[in-house]
Amino acid sequence: MQKRILGKTGLQVSVIGFGGIPIRKLSMREAKNLLAEAVGAGINFFDTAQGYGDSEVKIGEGLKEKRKECILATKSPCRTAEEVASHVRKALARLKTDSIDLYQIHHVSKAPELERVLSPGGALEGLIRQKKEGNIKHIGITGHNTDLLYKALEQSEELETVQFPFNIIEDGKNERALLKIAKKLGVGTIIMKPLAGGVIPEPELCLRWILQQGVDVIIPGMILSTEIKMNSSLGDKLRPLSPQELSRLKAKVKPMEQDFCRRCLYCEPCAEGVPIYFIQELGDKVKISAVKDMCKEMYASLEKNAEDCTECGECEEKCPYELPIREMLKEKHRLLLES
Ligand code: SF4
Ligand code: SF4
């Protein structure tokens, strides 16, 4: 497996990392087998989060014998220094380790949140303290709002990595700008949603495309042995797309571009509390049979859903991609309820 240096962390990461969201659907035994297979295939970067169900627990249990070979990255929605200590303590216990390689401030999506995180008494201050105490080794930030992440990197040199969605559909000027500033500042780049949440056809071409964009590590979610095999083989020998393959991939994604929610979150908050981007994402993923039931369950558990939309239209005025959000929400609602 090819390795790259994760920016100023200096960590040598496999170009294919392990996205730890779907593992929560496996039994402990299945999860341990899958993790052993991933390590055997040369994957050494494992991404999880406090909010991914029991993913941290499974990764901790599954990798405890291989701890020295693995780089553990986790994250939590910590926003204040006060919260950080308990979040890190919990992650250390769940991951069965005495030091976490990378701890990230999870899903910073709005300007006031970023301000809170970076201000005195904010999460970053708490994480710097954790780093001094040896509980974590490096600090990063994650989110979907690439413009905001750009500002975060500009404002703090303590941030050593940035994790954001990037794929052949979500390839706009904000993603490119973020990649560029990260490179300039020596910040490691961790790419989530390399397959746009699994909705892009031609996964192999799609991953080969992202691996040639100068990123450090991509973290597709993996739950099947076949996924480990295919993804790790792409990282063993990097093969840039031929012009013909690129044309084929672009032709496949073109029809999707028009109505694809890029998760930038500019449309939120909705005055009625409708979680717009989350519904868009669930509505896309429900088309994938492996996660269909999970998406439906998650939708059913939402406090507010598309039916709470009063069709005021404010979100559409804020969407930079001019998406017909109201119509899209209705369609996603239909897909998420149908049997
Ligand atoms: S149109 Fe619906 S989803 Fe959009 S802001 Fe108005 S109420 Fe919220
Ligand atoms: S609906 Fe538009 S504004 Fe909202 S998250 Fe998606 S792309 Fe961004």
Coordinates of N, CA and C in Angstrom, one line a residue, residues 50 56 74-94 100 103 127 130:
Q50 N -16.8 9.7 18.0 CA -17.7 9.5 19.2 C -19.2 9.2 18.7
E56 N -16.1 3.3 17.6 CA -14.9 3.4 18.4 C -14.6 2.1 19.1
T74 N -9.9 9.9 15.7 CA -11.3 10.0 16.1 C -11.7 11.5 16.3
K75 N -12.9 11.7 16.6 CA -13.4 13.1 16.7 C -14.6 13.2 17.5
S76 N -15.0 14.4 18.0 CA -16.2 14.5 18.7 C -16.7 15.9 18.5
P77 N -18.0 16.2 18.8 CA -18.5 17.5 18.6 C -18.2 18.4 19.7
C78 N -17.0 18.3 20.2 CA -16.6 19.2 21.4 C -16.5 20.6 20.9
R79 N -17.0 21.5 21.6 CA -16.9 22.9 21.3 C -16.2 23.8 22.3
T80 N -16.1 23.3 23.6 CA -15.5 24.0 24.6 C -14.4 23.2 25.2
A81 N -13.4 23.9 25.9 CA -12.3 23.2 26.5 C -12.8 22.3 27.6
E82 N -13.9 22.7 28.3 CA -14.4 22.0 29.4 C -14.9 20.6 28.9
E83 N -15.5 20.6 27.7 CA -16.1 19.3 27.2 C -15.0 18.3 26.7
V84 N -13.9 18.9 26.3 CA -12.8 18.1 25.6 C -12.3 17.0 26.5
A85 N -12.0 17.3 27.8 CA -11.4 16.3 28.7 C -12.2 15.1 28.8
S86 N -13.5 15.2 29.0 CA -14.4 14.0 29.1 C -14.5 13.3 27.8
H87 N -14.6 14.0 26.7 CA -14.7 13.4 25.4 C -13.4 12.5 25.1
V88 N -12.2 13.1 25.4 CA -11.0 12.4 25.1 C -10.9 11.2 26.0
R89 N -11.2 11.4 27.2 CA -11.1 10.2 28.2 C -12.0 9.1 27.7
K90 N -13.2 9.4 27.2 CA -14.1 8.4 26.7 C -13.5 7.7 25.5
A91 N -12.9 8.5 24.6 CA -12.4 7.9 23.4 C -11.2 7.0 23.7
L92 N -10.3 7.4 24.7 CA -9.2 6.6 25.1 C -9.7 5.2 25.5
A93 N -10.7 5.2 26.4 CA -11.2 4.0 26.9 C -11.8 3.1 25.8
R94 N -12.6 3.7 24.9 CA -13.3 3.0 23.9 C -12.2 2.4 22.9
I100 N -4.2 8.9 21.6 CA -4.9 8.9 20.2 C -4.0 9.6 19.2
Y103 N -6.9 13.6 17.0 CA -8.2 14.0 17.6 C -8.7 15.2 16.8
L127 N -7.9 20.9 23.5 CA -7.1 19.8 22.8 C -5.6 20.1 22.9
Q130 N -4.7 18.6 26.1 CA -4.6 17.1 26.0 C -3.4 16.7 25.3

